[in-house]
GROMACS .gro file of C-alpha atoms in nm:
model
  446
    1UNK     CA    1   0.977   0.582   0.554
    2UNK     CA    2   1.329   0.653   0.432
    3UNK     CA    3   1.231   0.726   0.075
    4UNK     CA    4   1.002   0.988  -0.074
    5UNK     CA    5   0.898   0.997  -0.438
    6UNK     CA    6   0.612   1.095  -0.664
    7UNK     CA    7   0.432   0.866  -0.907
    8UNK     CA    8   0.363   1.073  -1.217
    9UNK     CA    9   0.096   0.950  -1.458
   10UNK     CA   10  -0.070   1.094  -1.767
   11UNK     CA   11  -0.375   0.976  -1.962
   12UNK     CA   12  -0.461   0.665  -1.766
   13UNK     CA   13  -0.821   0.538  -1.805
   14UNK     CA   14  -1.033   0.848  -1.738
   15UNK     CA   15  -0.759   1.015  -1.532
   16UNK     CA   16  -0.611   1.309  -1.720
   17UNK     CA   17  -0.304   1.319  -1.501
   18UNK     CA   18  -0.187   1.285  -1.143
   19UNK     CA   19   0.120   1.328  -0.928
   20UNK     CA   20   0.088   1.105  -0.619
   21UNK     CA   21   0.349   1.138  -0.345
   22UNK     CA   22   0.412   0.809  -0.167
   23UNK     CA   23   0.360   0.872   0.205
   24UNK     CA   24   0.299   0.679   0.528
   25UNK     CA   25  -0.072   0.768   0.496
   26UNK     CA   26  -0.236   0.824   0.156
   27UNK     CA   27  -0.604   0.916   0.120
   28UNK     CA   28  -0.798   0.921  -0.209
   29UNK     CA   29  -1.135   1.098  -0.206
   30UNK     CA   30  -1.383   1.206  -0.471
   31UNK     CA   31  -1.697   1.119  -0.658
   32UNK     CA   32  -1.796   0.766  -0.754
   33UNK     CA   33  -1.658   0.650  -1.088
   34UNK     CA   34  -1.380   0.908  -1.081
   35UNK     CA   35  -1.085   0.668  -1.099
   36UNK     CA   36  -0.983   0.618  -0.736
   37UNK     CA   37  -0.986   0.239  -0.766
   38UNK     CA   38  -0.783   0.258  -1.087
   39UNK     CA   39  -0.521   0.459  -0.904
   40UNK     CA   40  -0.523   0.227  -0.602
   41UNK     CA   41  -0.480  -0.076  -0.826
   42UNK     CA   42  -0.200   0.086  -1.026
   43UNK     CA   43  -0.005   0.186  -0.715
   44UNK     CA   44  -0.057  -0.157  -0.557
   45UNK     CA   45   0.055  -0.314  -0.884
   46UNK     CA   46   0.376  -0.115  -0.883
   47UNK     CA   47   0.449  -0.236  -0.529
   48UNK     CA   48   0.373  -0.600  -0.615
   49UNK     CA   49   0.470  -0.643  -0.981
   50UNK     CA   50   0.735  -0.374  -1.000
   51UNK     CA   51   1.008  -0.615  -0.896
   52UNK     CA   52   0.926  -0.850  -1.186
   53UNK     CA   53   0.957  -0.598  -1.472
   54UNK     CA   54   1.337  -0.602  -1.501
   55UNK     CA   55   1.438  -0.751  -1.839
   56UNK     CA   56   1.599  -1.094  -1.830
   57UNK     CA   57   1.915  -0.964  -1.996
   58UNK     CA   58   2.101  -0.641  -1.917
   59UNK     CA   59   1.960  -0.355  -2.127
   60UNK     CA   60   2.174  -0.147  -2.358
   61UNK     CA   61   2.095   0.214  -2.287
   62UNK     CA   62   2.261   0.521  -2.140
   63UNK     CA   63   2.075   0.505  -1.806
   64UNK     CA   64   2.190   0.149  -1.743
   65UNK     CA   65   2.547   0.230  -1.845
   66UNK     CA   66   2.557   0.509  -1.584
   67UNK     CA   67   2.458   0.254  -1.319
   68UNK     CA   68   2.731   0.016  -1.436
   69UNK     CA   69   2.985   0.297  -1.430
   70UNK     CA   70   2.885   0.363  -1.070
   71UNK     CA   71   2.935  -0.005  -0.978
   72UNK     CA   72   3.274  -0.018  -1.153
   73UNK     CA   73   3.394   0.293  -0.972
   74UNK     CA   74   3.273   0.201  -0.624
   75UNK     CA   75   3.339  -0.172  -0.620
   76UNK     CA   76   3.702  -0.112  -0.525
   77UNK     CA   77   3.578   0.033  -0.194
   78UNK     CA   78   3.444  -0.171   0.097
   79UNK     CA   79   3.149   0.061   0.141
   80UNK     CA   80   3.013   0.381  -0.007
   81UNK     CA   81   2.731   0.622   0.081
   82UNK     CA   82   2.534   0.707  -0.229
   83UNK     CA   83   2.490   1.074  -0.320
   84UNK     CA   84   2.164   1.214  -0.453
   85UNK     CA   85   2.317   1.220  -0.801
   86UNK     CA   86   2.413   0.851  -0.770
   87UNK     CA   87   2.058   0.756  -0.674
   88UNK     CA   88   1.908   0.941  -0.970
   89UNK     CA   89   2.102   0.715  -1.211
   90UNK     CA   90   1.915   0.415  -1.073
   91UNK     CA   91   1.574   0.588  -1.068
   92UNK     CA   92   1.617   0.687  -1.434
   93UNK     CA   93   1.715   0.331  -1.521
   94UNK     CA   94   1.396   0.204  -1.356
   95UNK     CA   95   1.186   0.469  -1.533
   96UNK     CA   96   1.318   0.344  -1.866
   97UNK     CA   97   1.192  -0.003  -1.779
   98UNK     CA   98   0.851   0.134  -1.677
   99UNK     CA   99   0.827   0.318  -2.007
  100UNK     CA  100   0.872  -0.009  -2.196
  101UNK     CA  101   0.660  -0.226  -1.967
  102UNK     CA  102   0.380   0.011  -1.860
  103UNK     CA  103   0.103  -0.129  -2.079
  104UNK     CA  104   0.194  -0.494  -2.022
  105UNK     CA  105   0.187  -0.410  -1.649
  106UNK     CA  106  -0.168  -0.276  -1.689
  107UNK     CA  107  -0.276  -0.588  -1.874
  108UNK     CA  108  -0.151  -0.809  -1.594
  109UNK     CA  109  -0.313  -0.593  -1.327
  110UNK     CA  110  -0.653  -0.540  -1.486
  111UNK     CA  111  -0.681  -0.862  -1.696
  112UNK     CA  112  -0.769  -0.663  -2.009
  113UNK     CA  113  -0.608  -0.513  -2.320
  114UNK     CA  114  -0.840  -0.213  -2.318
  115UNK     CA  115  -0.639   0.008  -2.081
  116UNK     CA  116  -0.338   0.216  -2.176
  117UNK     CA  117  -0.129   0.481  -2.008
  118UNK     CA  118   0.073   0.756  -2.172
  119UNK     CA  119   0.316   0.825  -1.889
  120UNK     CA  120   0.415   0.617  -1.588
  121UNK     CA  121   0.726   0.735  -1.408
  122UNK     CA  122   0.883   0.810  -1.071
  123UNK     CA  123   0.993   1.169  -1.014
  124UNK     CA  124   1.134   1.387  -0.735
  125UNK     CA  125   1.308   1.099  -0.557
  126UNK     CA  126   1.455   1.189  -0.217
  127UNK     CA  127   1.586   1.000   0.081
  128UNK     CA  128   1.617   1.094   0.450
  129UNK     CA  129   1.946   0.914   0.494
  130UNK     CA  130   2.184   0.806   0.216
  131UNK     CA  131   2.189   0.440   0.117
  132UNK     CA  132   2.522   0.272   0.194
  133UNK     CA  133   2.649   0.008  -0.048
  134UNK     CA  134   2.875  -0.251   0.115
  135UNK     CA  135   3.096  -0.499  -0.071
  136UNK     CA  136   3.219  -0.795   0.135
  137UNK     CA  137   3.453  -1.079   0.045
  138UNK     CA  138   3.286  -1.373  -0.126
  139UNK     CA  139   3.351  -1.697   0.067
  140UNK     CA  140   3.102  -1.956  -0.061
  141UNK     CA  141   2.770  -1.996  -0.244
  142UNK     CA  142   2.574  -1.996   0.079
  143UNK     CA  143   2.620  -1.620   0.107
  144UNK     CA  144   2.332  -1.401  -0.004
  145UNK     CA  145   2.271  -1.033  -0.056
  146UNK     CA  146   2.155  -0.884   0.274
  147UNK     CA  147   2.011  -0.549   0.365
  148UNK     CA  148   1.903  -0.344   0.665
  149UNK     CA  149   1.810   0.012   0.743
  150UNK     CA  150   1.999   0.234   0.498
  151UNK     CA  151   2.235  -0.031   0.366
  152UNK     CA  152   2.261  -0.323   0.126
  153UNK     CA  153   2.550  -0.570   0.139
  154UNK     CA  154   2.684  -0.769  -0.156
  155UNK     CA  155   2.927  -1.064  -0.113
  156UNK     CA  156   3.160  -1.044  -0.414
  157UNK     CA  157   3.469  -1.188  -0.571
  158UNK     CA  158   3.588  -0.849  -0.695
  159UNK     CA  159   3.843  -1.004  -0.930
  160UNK     CA  160   3.586  -1.214  -1.116
  161UNK     CA  161   3.263  -1.016  -1.126
  162UNK     CA  162   3.053  -1.093  -1.432
  163UNK     CA  163   2.821  -0.861  -1.624
  164UNK     CA  164   2.522  -1.066  -1.504
  165UNK     CA  165   2.631  -1.017  -1.144
  166UNK     CA  166   2.662  -0.643  -1.200
  167UNK     CA  167   2.313  -0.640  -1.347
  168UNK     CA  168   2.175  -0.810  -1.037
  169UNK     CA  169   2.347  -0.553  -0.817
  170UNK     CA  170   2.184  -0.273  -1.017
  171UNK     CA  171   1.842  -0.434  -0.973
  172UNK     CA  172   1.886  -0.478  -0.597
  173UNK     CA  173   1.992  -0.117  -0.553
  174UNK     CA  174   1.698   0.007  -0.763
  175UNK     CA  175   1.442  -0.185  -0.561
  176UNK     CA  176   1.601  -0.099  -0.228
  177UNK     CA  177   1.592   0.272  -0.312
  178UNK     CA  178   1.233   0.267  -0.429
  179UNK     CA  179   1.050   0.015  -0.216
  180UNK     CA  180   1.224  -0.017   0.120
  181UNK     CA  181   0.955  -0.010   0.395
  182UNK     CA  182   0.674  -0.045   0.140
  183UNK     CA  183   0.667  -0.397  -0.001
  184UNK     CA  184   0.846  -0.728  -0.053
  185UNK     CA  185   1.221  -0.737  -0.120
  186UNK     CA  186   1.349  -0.804  -0.470
  187UNK     CA  187   1.451  -1.162  -0.395
  188UNK     CA  188   1.327  -1.416  -0.493
  189UNK     CA  189   1.355  -1.240  -0.826
  190UNK     CA  190   1.092  -1.289  -1.096
  191UNK     CA  191   0.880  -1.500  -0.859
  192UNK     CA  192   0.514  -1.414  -0.919
  193UNK     CA  193   0.379  -1.618  -0.631
  194UNK     CA  194   0.294  -1.445  -0.305
  195UNK     CA  195   0.602  -1.309  -0.133
  196UNK     CA  196   0.648  -1.208   0.229
  197UNK     CA  197   0.611  -0.833   0.254
  198UNK     CA  198   0.383  -0.754  -0.038
  199UNK     CA  199   0.089  -0.530   0.055
  200UNK     CA  200  -0.256  -0.636   0.167
  201UNK     CA  201  -0.533  -0.516  -0.063
  202UNK     CA  202  -0.884  -0.510   0.084
  203UNK     CA  203  -1.118  -0.444  -0.210
  204UNK     CA  204  -1.457  -0.279  -0.209
  205UNK     CA  205  -1.744  -0.525  -0.167
  206UNK     CA  206  -1.548  -0.720   0.096
  207UNK     CA  207  -1.871  -0.854   0.245
  208UNK     CA  208  -1.971  -1.010  -0.087
  209UNK     CA  209  -1.631  -1.168  -0.137
  210UNK     CA  210  -1.619  -1.307   0.217
  211UNK     CA  211  -1.959  -1.474   0.175
  212UNK     CA  212  -1.889  -1.620  -0.171
  213UNK     CA  213  -1.513  -1.680  -0.181
  214UNK     CA  214  -1.544  -2.060  -0.164
  215UNK     CA  215  -1.725  -2.074  -0.497
  216UNK     CA  216  -1.520  -1.794  -0.651
  217UNK     CA  217  -1.191  -1.952  -0.557
  218UNK     CA  218  -1.246  -2.241  -0.799
  219UNK     CA  219  -1.165  -2.004  -1.084
  220UNK     CA  220  -0.885  -1.808  -0.924
  221UNK     CA  221  -0.709  -2.034  -0.675
  222UNK     CA  222  -0.346  -2.079  -0.781
  223UNK     CA  223  -0.416  -1.951  -1.132
  224UNK     CA  224  -0.205  -1.636  -1.127
  225UNK     CA  225   0.165  -1.707  -1.119
  226UNK     CA  226   0.124  -2.070  -1.226
  227UNK     CA  227   0.117  -2.017  -1.604
  228UNK     CA  228  -0.259  -2.059  -1.620
  229UNK     CA  229  -0.530  -1.829  -1.746
  230UNK     CA  230  -0.757  -1.660  -1.493
  231UNK     CA  231  -1.112  -1.753  -1.593
  232UNK     CA  232  -1.290  -1.510  -1.364
  233UNK     CA  233  -1.306  -1.141  -1.455
  234UNK     CA  234  -1.120  -1.002  -1.155
  235UNK     CA  235  -0.837  -0.757  -1.126
  236UNK     CA  236  -0.514  -0.893  -0.985
  237UNK     CA  237  -0.555  -0.737  -0.637
  238UNK     CA  238  -0.886  -0.923  -0.599
  239UNK     CA  239  -0.731  -1.247  -0.720
  240UNK     CA  240  -0.452  -1.211  -0.465
  241UNK     CA  241  -0.706  -1.120  -0.194
  242UNK     CA  242  -0.898  -1.442  -0.260
  243UNK     CA  243  -0.582  -1.648  -0.277
  244UNK     CA  244  -0.468  -1.507   0.056
  245UNK     CA  245  -0.797  -1.606   0.220
  246UNK     CA  246  -0.730  -1.961   0.110
  247UNK     CA  247  -0.356  -1.976   0.179
  248UNK     CA  248  -0.309  -1.787   0.503
  249UNK     CA  249  -0.249  -1.959   0.833
  250UNK     CA  250  -0.285  -1.817   1.182
  251UNK     CA  251   0.033  -1.685   1.341
  252UNK     CA  252   0.142  -1.698   1.701
  253UNK     CA  253   0.342  -1.377   1.650
  254UNK     CA  254   0.245  -1.075   1.858
  255UNK     CA  255   0.334  -0.825   1.585
  256UNK     CA  256  -0.017  -0.676   1.566
  257UNK     CA  257  -0.157  -0.816   1.892
  258UNK     CA  258  -0.246  -0.477   2.043
  259UNK     CA  259  -0.430  -0.365   1.731
  260UNK     CA  260  -0.613  -0.696   1.693
  261UNK     CA  261  -0.721  -0.679   2.059
  262UNK     CA  262  -0.834  -0.318   2.010
  263UNK     CA  263  -1.049  -0.423   1.710
  264UNK     CA  264  -1.197  -0.723   1.887
  265UNK     CA  265  -1.281  -0.531   2.205
  266UNK     CA  266  -1.388  -0.195   2.066
  267UNK     CA  267  -1.584  -0.309   1.760
  268UNK     CA  268  -1.648  -0.682   1.724
  269UNK     CA  269  -1.706  -0.780   2.086
  270UNK     CA  270  -1.564  -1.115   1.985
  271UNK     CA  271  -1.311  -1.273   1.751
  272UNK     CA  272  -1.278  -1.420   1.403
  273UNK     CA  273  -1.196  -1.793   1.410
  274UNK     CA  274  -0.985  -1.940   1.129
  275UNK     CA  275  -1.017  -2.309   1.045
  276UNK     CA  276  -0.734  -2.432   0.824
  277UNK     CA  277  -0.867  -2.671   0.561
  278UNK     CA  278  -0.813  -2.729   0.189
  279UNK     CA  279  -1.011  -2.408   0.153
  280UNK     CA  280  -0.992  -2.211   0.475
  281UNK     CA  281  -1.313  -2.145   0.667
  282UNK     CA  282  -1.390  -1.850   0.893
  283UNK     CA  283  -1.643  -1.796   1.168
  284UNK     CA  284  -1.727  -1.552   1.447
  285UNK     CA  285  -1.729  -1.615   1.819
  286UNK     CA  286  -1.894  -1.352   2.033
  287UNK     CA  287  -1.772  -1.290   2.386
  288UNK     CA  288  -1.961  -1.501   2.637
  289UNK     CA  289  -2.083  -1.749   2.374
  290UNK     CA  290  -1.968  -2.112   2.376
  291UNK     CA  291  -1.997  -2.173   2.002
  292UNK     CA  292  -1.878  -1.980   1.701
  293UNK     CA  293  -2.115  -1.914   1.411
  294UNK     CA  294  -2.072  -1.897   1.034
  295UNK     CA  295  -2.004  -1.554   0.888
  296UNK     CA  296  -2.313  -1.572   0.666
  297UNK     CA  297  -2.540  -1.537   0.969
  298UNK     CA  298  -2.342  -1.259   1.139
  299UNK     CA  299  -2.389  -0.885   1.093
  300UNK     CA  300  -2.240  -0.701   0.795
  301UNK     CA  301  -2.012  -0.524   1.046
  302UNK     CA  302  -1.846  -0.854   1.140
  303UNK     CA  303  -1.815  -0.975   0.780
  304UNK     CA  304  -1.679  -0.641   0.659
  305UNK     CA  305  -1.401  -0.629   0.919
  306UNK     CA  306  -1.318  -1.001   0.912
  307UNK     CA  307  -1.053  -0.976   0.633
  308UNK     CA  308  -0.856  -0.711   0.820
  309UNK     CA  309  -0.844  -0.925   1.135
  310UNK     CA  310  -0.763  -1.240   0.937
  311UNK     CA  311  -0.465  -1.080   0.765
  312UNK     CA  312  -0.334  -0.905   1.075
  313UNK     CA  313  -0.318  -1.246   1.245
  314UNK     CA  314  -0.175  -1.428   0.943
  315UNK     CA  315   0.163  -1.598   0.908
  316UNK     CA  316   0.187  -1.412   0.577
  317UNK     CA  317   0.378  -1.093   0.654
  318UNK     CA  318   0.275  -0.762   0.499
  319UNK     CA  319   0.453  -0.426   0.484
  320UNK     CA  320   0.165  -0.198   0.381
  321UNK     CA  321  -0.212  -0.201   0.338
  322UNK     CA  322  -0.457  -0.076   0.073
  323UNK     CA  323  -0.823  -0.043   0.176
  324UNK     CA  324  -1.105   0.062  -0.056
  325UNK     CA  325  -1.407   0.232   0.099
  326UNK     CA  326  -1.293   0.204   0.458
  327UNK     CA  327  -1.637   0.313   0.584
  328UNK     CA  328  -1.840   0.043   0.405
  329UNK     CA  329  -2.126  -0.100   0.621
  330UNK     CA  330  -2.005   0.091   0.927
  331UNK     CA  331  -2.203   0.323   1.156
  332UNK     CA  332  -2.036   0.667   1.204
  333UNK     CA  333  -1.934   0.567   1.558
  334UNK     CA  334  -1.755   0.259   1.422
  335UNK     CA  335  -1.605   0.459   1.135
  336UNK     CA  336  -1.423   0.671   1.392
  337UNK     CA  337  -1.289   0.360   1.569
  338UNK     CA  338  -1.171   0.190   1.249
  339UNK     CA  339  -0.994   0.513   1.154
  340UNK     CA  340  -0.811   0.495   1.488
  341UNK     CA  341  -0.709   0.139   1.396
  342UNK     CA  342  -0.550   0.234   1.065
  343UNK     CA  343  -0.376   0.534   1.222
  344UNK     CA  344  -0.228   0.296   1.479
  345UNK     CA  345  -0.108   0.073   1.193
  346UNK     CA  346   0.054   0.370   1.021
  347UNK     CA  347   0.231   0.465   1.342
  348UNK     CA  348   0.376   0.113   1.357
  349UNK     CA  349   0.561   0.192   1.030
  350UNK     CA  350   0.290   0.018   0.828
  351UNK     CA  351   0.202   0.252   0.535
  352UNK     CA  352  -0.173   0.288   0.472
  353UNK     CA  353  -0.350   0.379   0.147
  354UNK     CA  354  -0.729   0.424   0.155
  355UNK     CA  355  -1.024   0.551  -0.044
  356UNK     CA  356  -1.320   0.701   0.138
  357UNK     CA  357  -1.643   0.896   0.087
  358UNK     CA  358  -1.693   0.948   0.460
  359UNK     CA  359  -1.686   1.295   0.612
  360UNK     CA  360  -1.679   1.123   0.954
  361UNK     CA  361  -1.351   0.949   0.874
  362UNK     CA  362  -1.212   1.266   0.729
  363UNK     CA  363  -1.308   1.475   1.031
  364UNK     CA  364  -1.137   1.229   1.262
  365UNK     CA  365  -0.820   1.245   1.051
  366UNK     CA  366  -0.830   1.624   1.073
  367UNK     CA  367  -0.887   1.608   1.449
  368UNK     CA  368  -0.584   1.386   1.501
  369UNK     CA  369  -0.369   1.617   1.288
  370UNK     CA  370  -0.485   1.915   1.498
  371UNK     CA  371  -0.429   1.725   1.822
  372UNK     CA  372  -0.070   1.643   1.723
  373UNK     CA  373  -0.005   2.014   1.679
  374UNK     CA  374  -0.178   2.161   1.985
  375UNK     CA  375   0.005   2.308   2.283
  376UNK     CA  376  -0.228   2.126   2.526
  377UNK     CA  377  -0.172   1.790   2.361
  378UNK     CA  378  -0.114   1.584   2.676
  379UNK     CA  379  -0.420   1.717   2.859
  380UNK     CA  380  -0.648   1.676   2.555
  381UNK     CA  381  -0.524   1.323   2.491
  382UNK     CA  382  -0.614   1.231   2.848
  383UNK     CA  383  -0.953   1.403   2.817
  384UNK     CA  384  -1.053   1.213   2.503
  385UNK     CA  385  -0.876   0.885   2.578
  386UNK     CA  386  -0.612   0.900   2.305
  387UNK     CA  387  -0.249   0.787   2.307
  388UNK     CA  388   0.054   0.877   2.095
  389UNK     CA  389  -0.027   0.611   1.836
  390UNK     CA  390  -0.362   0.784   1.767
  391UNK     CA  391  -0.194   1.098   1.634
  392UNK     CA  392  -0.113   1.198   1.277
  393UNK     CA  393   0.166   1.441   1.204
  394UNK     CA  394   0.121   1.662   0.901
  395UNK     CA  395   0.434   1.537   0.726
  396UNK     CA  396   0.298   1.179   0.727
  397UNK     CA  397  -0.029   1.228   0.536
  398UNK     CA  398  -0.120   1.326   0.180
  399UNK     CA  399  -0.476   1.364   0.049
  400UNK     CA  400  -0.579   1.362  -0.318
  401UNK     CA  401  -0.919   1.460  -0.453
  402UNK     CA  402  -1.050   1.304  -0.775
  403UNK     CA  403  -1.289   1.533  -0.961
  404UNK     CA  404  -1.459   1.464  -1.297
  405UNK     CA  405  -1.459   1.760  -1.535
  406UNK     CA  406  -1.588   1.710  -1.892
  407UNK     CA  407  -1.565   1.331  -1.861
  408UNK     CA  408  -1.202   1.342  -1.749
  409UNK     CA  409  -1.072   1.316  -1.395
  410UNK     CA  410  -0.842   1.577  -1.252
  411UNK     CA  411  -0.647   1.474  -0.942
  412UNK     CA  412  -0.558   1.751  -0.698
  413UNK     CA  413  -0.337   1.739  -0.391
  414UNK     CA  414  -0.529   1.905  -0.106
  415UNK     CA  415  -0.356   2.170   0.100
  416UNK     CA  416  -0.321   2.111   0.473
  417UNK     CA  417  -0.433   2.419   0.667
  418UNK     CA  418  -0.428   2.488   1.041
  419UNK     CA  419  -0.779   2.345   1.074
  420UNK     CA  420  -0.693   2.038   0.864
  421UNK     CA  421  -0.767   1.943   0.507
  422UNK     CA  422  -1.060   2.115   0.341
  423UNK     CA  423  -1.252   1.885   0.106
  424UNK     CA  424  -1.449   2.086  -0.152
  425UNK     CA  425  -1.660   1.793  -0.273
  426UNK     CA  426  -1.770   1.707   0.083
  427UNK     CA  427  -1.835   2.068   0.176
  428UNK     CA  428  -2.036   2.146  -0.138
  429UNK     CA  429  -2.266   1.847  -0.083
  430UNK     CA  430  -2.316   1.927   0.287
  431UNK     CA  431  -2.389   2.294   0.214
  432UNK     CA  432  -2.639   2.200  -0.057
  433UNK     CA  433  -2.814   1.958   0.179
  434UNK     CA  434  -2.820   2.217   0.460
  435UNK     CA  435  -2.969   2.483   0.231
  436UNK     CA  436  -3.237   2.240   0.115
  437UNK     CA  437  -3.317   2.149   0.477
  438UNK     CA  438  -3.354   2.515   0.576
  439UNK     CA  439  -3.587   2.596   0.285
  440UNK     CA  440  -3.805   2.292   0.351
  441UNK     CA  441  -3.820   2.368   0.722
  442UNK     CA  442  -3.923   2.728   0.655
  443UNK     CA  443  -4.204   2.613   0.427
  444UNK     CA  444  -4.325   2.330   0.645
  445UNK     CA  445  -4.703   2.332   0.705
  446UNK     CA  446  -4.769   2.346   1.079
   0.00000   0.00000   0.00000
């Protein structure tokens, strides 16, 4: 990831406050009902809806005027590398928009008026390499804004640039700075339908949704983004999850072929079959079997992992993935393997955001961090059957613990030590259970 920034929130639902640094691998842990799903949904919403919050007309405020001054000064050049000070003008401009739109954003995400947030802003923005702005000669209307690693290119008639055109340039630069490598590009602007690049969201209760989506989809299919009310009481990530199950088609691309094969061989011992119909149907075919079977008569393991396989093989392209309760319905042995899968995704420049209650998953994450930093790395990798894409480097992962104190949640960034992340809530529960076991064993009648 080129960019690094912190999402700063205050007084959101039961969360007192939090500062979440966007990273290649984000982990949210903590008690049930502590606000992890709220935070996941909010962050996902910023990635997905954030490009639609720009006002229709250019705003009249100091932050925007600084951006326009930058454009006016640099447009005479063919290209320019932005300084840190330049980039902060655009981040402040975007923060002003978030300040005005934050509660309407929540309403759209959570389908309710009952949630509010005091502060929603992006702070501490940094970038590994400066963003280069390129201005090329405008030839005809077929030309479009284009971008690549560390640059964005605008075709312009410099003698006849309108205020509306300048406003669009400001928006493109804002979104490029903030969301490169994370989500869909800005264009097509203000389009609320699914866009190539927006993140996958795999909600909790995936098994239930997979077994009932055909009946649920009647209420949600094509409702969001088509000027219709959503009749079902679902948050937007769930609506988009259900829509994607219906809309997706199987791809012949090999983008995630190795990971899909790893999942099918190491866990499923078979494959998920997609049948493209008016409402897509999915089934499971075990290795060595001639016929595939409906998901409703397969194991919860198969049903739980089916959405991940479906979306990894989809023609719909994604840039990042959110997974709630990664360990759901999985034996500890399988939890370790699925953790390897998401680490492999992260190492393919595919940012991962998860919630988990599993000490097994957490221990494996810690092990892979330690392995990446050991002097005998090569020998240990061979001993345990790992490869480079199984490793996590400490700069790529951030862990946040959600803890309820006096009916409010405090969110703490956990410190990475030599032995890995220490999770107080996990350790306290395990110690309490161990002490209870010892006392009961000592008093056992024999």
